[in-house]
Amino acid sequence: MSARPTFPPAGTRARRVRELAATLSPAHRVVLIAATVLGGVSTWHALAPSWQVPLPTATNLAEERLQDFRDALYFPVREFLSGGNPYDPAAMFAHWPVRQDFNLYQPYHLVLGTPFAVFGYRTGAVAFTVSGLLLLVALAALAAHAVRRFTRVPFVVTVAVVAALLVTSQVGKAQLYVGQVNPLIALGAAGVLLLREDRPGWASAALALAWLKPQYGFPLAVLVYARGSRRVALTGTAVAAAASLPAVVLLTVRSGGIGAFLDVVSRNLTHARATDYGAVDSLTAQRIDVAAVVFRVSGWIPPGAELVVLAAVLVLSALLVRRLDLAGAGPLADLLTGLAVVVCVVHQPGDVLIAVPAMTVVLVAMRRERGPAWFGVLALLVPFAHLHFVDSAVTAALGARAAVTLDGVAVVLAWGLVTFAAVRATGARATAGVTG
């Protein structure tokens, strides 16, 4: 018979709260209270769409509230549980009230998302949104853990501040409003970077979560491998593949064989490349990767540019992050890793969540130097500050094309500044080595 869990008595818990309060300075208490109030108000507004959203029908496909939860989790899981193949765009559009096709998420996503899809739509939407909020708080905790060596601000205060800013920012609100899975992926990516040296087993599991979307998992695994954590990169990738294998086998059988299943994958990719939100040459897509930003700025993109950008960014970043680690500039290497992931291949503004812990460290650790990396973080804050009234102002002044391009330009600029800082840091180390 297993032992029953024990909890500290109420008096003990109250004493611990009083002890914590006693360790906080008056300024810290004010900041903690202000962050808690701001976070509470923002949380209420961020959660409200989950219980206000109408039930999906063929007449309200344009509904933006929880649209990613609807199109990328709830109904794909329902299609999977009913015996179909959610990766087939024709099947999804024929059977369910969805506006977007189900992109090539890892098949284990269909199992991981099952608890949110076995109940009614609104129940699943509320549960998924609350889980997203908790993941944002967990991401804030990772940021507080990462920055603890560079500040005397108590852990709980840092968590409260970062969490409040996240849920108030456009990036954080969008995760909950649209129903995205990025908080889970961001937590996995941040976990890889923070745990890869001390706890490689947990880091491998975190990488497997980041693989949920291959455009995260692949470049992140490449860069983690380049940074010397080869076992983590290979094991995390293997865990993600193993977790997806049962679903892949089942879907292959349902499709009628490997060839038929690959045809479905091909149709999925073809459909995604033709959409307004996914095509590299779309003027309305909110993509922040280099190839898409170049097109929206110049109106021109050479053939094969996406593959060239993917290879160039990964090769350059892999060389630099390894040298940064050798130079003892781990936080800068973490920031460059996160930025490289989101500019090398198809990504949208909310995907910059994966860089939050590294951003926090660089902002705090380099606040006195204020070099290129520090200003790179300031540029990276643009998507977070791109609130509705900002978007309206930019649209009114410069047009809709400028509004959807602003975040991408800021992120690519941030990557360029951090890359420049990395070149300077590694060059300084090499010069010092020669001089020595």
mmCIF file with all atom_site columns, N, CA and C in Angstrom, residues 142-143 145-146 189-199 334 357:
data_model
loop_
_atom_site.group_PDB
_atom_site.id
_atom_site.type_symbol
_atom_site.label_atom_id
_atom_site.label_alt_id
_atom_site.label_comp_id
_atom_site.label_asym_id
_atom_site.label_entity_id
_atom_site.label_seq_id
_atom_site.pdbx_PDB_ins_code
_atom_site.Cartn_x
_atom_site.Cartn_y
_atom_site.Cartn_z
_atom_site.occupancy
_atom_site.B_iso_or_equiv
_atom_site.pdbx_formal_charge
_atom_site.auth_seq_id
_atom_site.auth_comp_id
_atom_site.auth_asym_id
_atom_site.auth_atom_id
_atom_site.pdbx_PDB_model_num
ATOM 1  N N  . LEU A 1 142 ? 11.757 29.539 -15.669 1.00 0.00 ? 142 LEU A N  1
ATOM 2  C CA . LEU A 1 142 ? 13.040 29.179 -16.282 1.00 0.00 ? 142 LEU A CA 1
ATOM 3  C C  . LEU A 1 142 ? 13.887 30.427 -16.526 1.00 0.00 ? 142 LEU A C  1
ATOM 4  N N  . ALA A 1 143 ? 13.237 31.500 -16.959 1.00 0.00 ? 143 ALA A N  1
ATOM 5  C CA . ALA A 1 143 ? 13.969 32.753 -17.162 1.00 0.00 ? 143 ALA A CA 1
ATOM 6  C C  . ALA A 1 143 ? 14.541 33.258 -15.841 1.00 0.00 ? 143 ALA A C  1
ATOM 7  N N  . HIS A 1 145 ? 15.322 31.433 -13.273 1.00 0.00 ? 145 HIS A N  1
ATOM 8  C CA . HIS A 1 145 ? 16.409 30.522 -12.910 1.00 0.00 ? 145 HIS A CA 1
ATOM 9  C C  . HIS A 1 145 ? 17.677 30.867 -13.693 1.00 0.00 ? 145 HIS A C  1
ATOM 10 N N  . ALA A 1 146 ? 17.517 31.174 -14.976 1.00 0.00 ? 146 ALA A N  1
ATOM 11 C CA . ALA A 1 146 ? 18.679 31.469 -15.822 1.00 0.00 ? 146 ALA A CA 1
ATOM 12 C C  . ALA A 1 146 ? 19.371 32.762 -15.422 1.00 0.00 ? 146 ALA A C  1
ATOM 13 N N  . ALA A 1 189 ? 12.385 24.076 -25.645 1.00 0.00 ? 189 ALA A N  1
ATOM 14 C CA . ALA A 1 189 ? 13.616 24.658 -26.187 1.00 0.00 ? 189 ALA A CA 1
ATOM 15 C C  . ALA A 1 189 ? 14.452 25.300 -25.095 1.00 0.00 ? 189 ALA A C  1
ATOM 16 N N  . ALA A 1 190 ? 13.795 26.044 -24.196 1.00 0.00 ? 190 ALA A N  1
ATOM 17 C CA . ALA A 1 190 ? 14.531 26.673 -23.103 1.00 0.00 ? 190 ALA A CA 1
ATOM 18 C C  . ALA A 1 190 ? 15.132 25.608 -22.190 1.00 0.00 ? 190 ALA A C  1
ATOM 19 N N  . GLY A 1 191 ? 14.385 24.526 -21.973 1.00 0.00 ? 191 GLY A N  1
ATOM 20 C CA . GLY A 1 191 ? 14.888 23.441 -21.134 1.00 0.00 ? 191 GLY A CA 1
ATOM 21 C C  . GLY A 1 191 ? 16.133 22.793 -21.707 1.00 0.00 ? 191 GLY A C  1
ATOM 22 N N  . VAL A 1 192 ? 16.163 22.624 -23.019 1.00 0.00 ? 192 VAL A N  1
ATOM 23 C CA . VAL A 1 192 ? 17.347 22.050 -23.663 1.00 0.00 ? 192 VAL A CA 1
ATOM 24 C C  . VAL A 1 192 ? 18.581 22.907 -23.370 1.00 0.00 ? 192 VAL A C  1
ATOM 25 N N  . LEU A 1 193 ? 18.439 24.205 -23.574 1.00 0.00 ? 193 LEU A N  1
ATOM 26 C CA . LEU A 1 193 ? 19.590 25.096 -23.435 1.00 0.00 ? 193 LEU A CA 1
ATOM 27 C C  . LEU A 1 193 ? 20.052 25.217 -21.986 1.00 0.00 ? 193 LEU A C  1
ATOM 28 N N  . LEU A 1 194 ? 19.122 25.149 -21.047 1.00 0.00 ? 194 LEU A N  1
ATOM 29 C CA . LEU A 1 194 ? 19.487 25.306 -19.642 1.00 0.00 ? 194 LEU A CA 1
ATOM 30 C C  . LEU A 1 194 ? 19.981 24.018 -18.999 1.00 0.00 ? 194 LEU A C  1
ATOM 31 N N  . LEU A 1 195 ? 19.541 22.861 -19.523 1.00 0.00 ? 195 LEU A N  1
ATOM 32 C CA . LEU A 1 195 ? 19.824 21.587 -18.853 1.00 0.00 ? 195 LEU A CA 1
ATOM 33 C C  . LEU A 1 195 ? 20.807 20.695 -19.595 1.00 0.00 ? 195 LEU A C  1
ATOM 34 N N  . ARG A 1 196 ? 21.229 21.079 -20.789 1.00 0.00 ? 196 ARG A N  1
ATOM 35 C CA . ARG A 1 196 ? 21.979 20.157 -21.634 1.00 0.00 ? 196 ARG A CA 1
ATOM 36 C C  . ARG A 1 196 ? 23.305 19.706 -21.025 1.00 0.00 ? 196 ARG A C  1
ATOM 37 N N  . GLU A 1 197 ? 23.922 20.510 -20.181 1.00 0.00 ? 197 GLU A N  1
ATOM 38 C CA . GLU A 1 197 ? 25.211 20.139 -19.594 1.00 0.00 ? 197 GLU A CA 1
ATOM 39 C C  . GLU A 1 197 ? 25.056 19.410 -18.262 1.00 0.00 ? 197 GLU A C  1
ATOM 40 N N  . ASP A 1 198 ? 24.151 19.896 -17.408 1.00 0.00 ? 198 ASP A N  1
ATOM 41 C CA . ASP A 1 198 ? 24.021 19.333 -16.066 1.00 0.00 ? 198 ASP A CA 1
ATOM 42 C C  . ASP A 1 198 ? 23.054 18.151 -15.998 1.00 0.00 ? 198 ASP A C  1
ATOM 43 N N  . ARG A 1 199 ? 21.996 18.178 -16.789 1.00 0.00 ? 199 ARG A N  1
ATOM 44 C CA . ARG A 1 199 ? 20.985 17.121 -16.761 1.00 0.00 ? 199 ARG A CA 1
ATOM 45 C C  . ARG A 1 199 ? 20.631 16.724 -18.193 1.00 0.00 ? 199 ARG A C  1
ATOM 46 N N  . ASP A 1 334 ? 23.195 31.047 -26.179 1.00 0.00 ? 334 ASP A N  1
ATOM 47 C CA . ASP A 1 334 ? 21.787 30.644 -26.052 1.00 0.00 ? 334 ASP A CA 1
ATOM 48 C C  . ASP A 1 334 ? 20.883 31.580 -26.844 1.00 0.00 ? 334 ASP A C  1
ATOM 49 N N  . PRO A 1 357 ? 14.122 33.201 -21.992 1.00 0.00 ? 357 PRO A N  1
ATOM 50 C CA . PRO A 1 357 ? 15.135 33.113 -20.932 1.00 0.00 ? 357 PRO A CA 1
ATOM 51 C C  . PRO A 1 357 ? 16.467 33.754 -21.326 1.00 0.00 ? 357 PRO A C  1
#
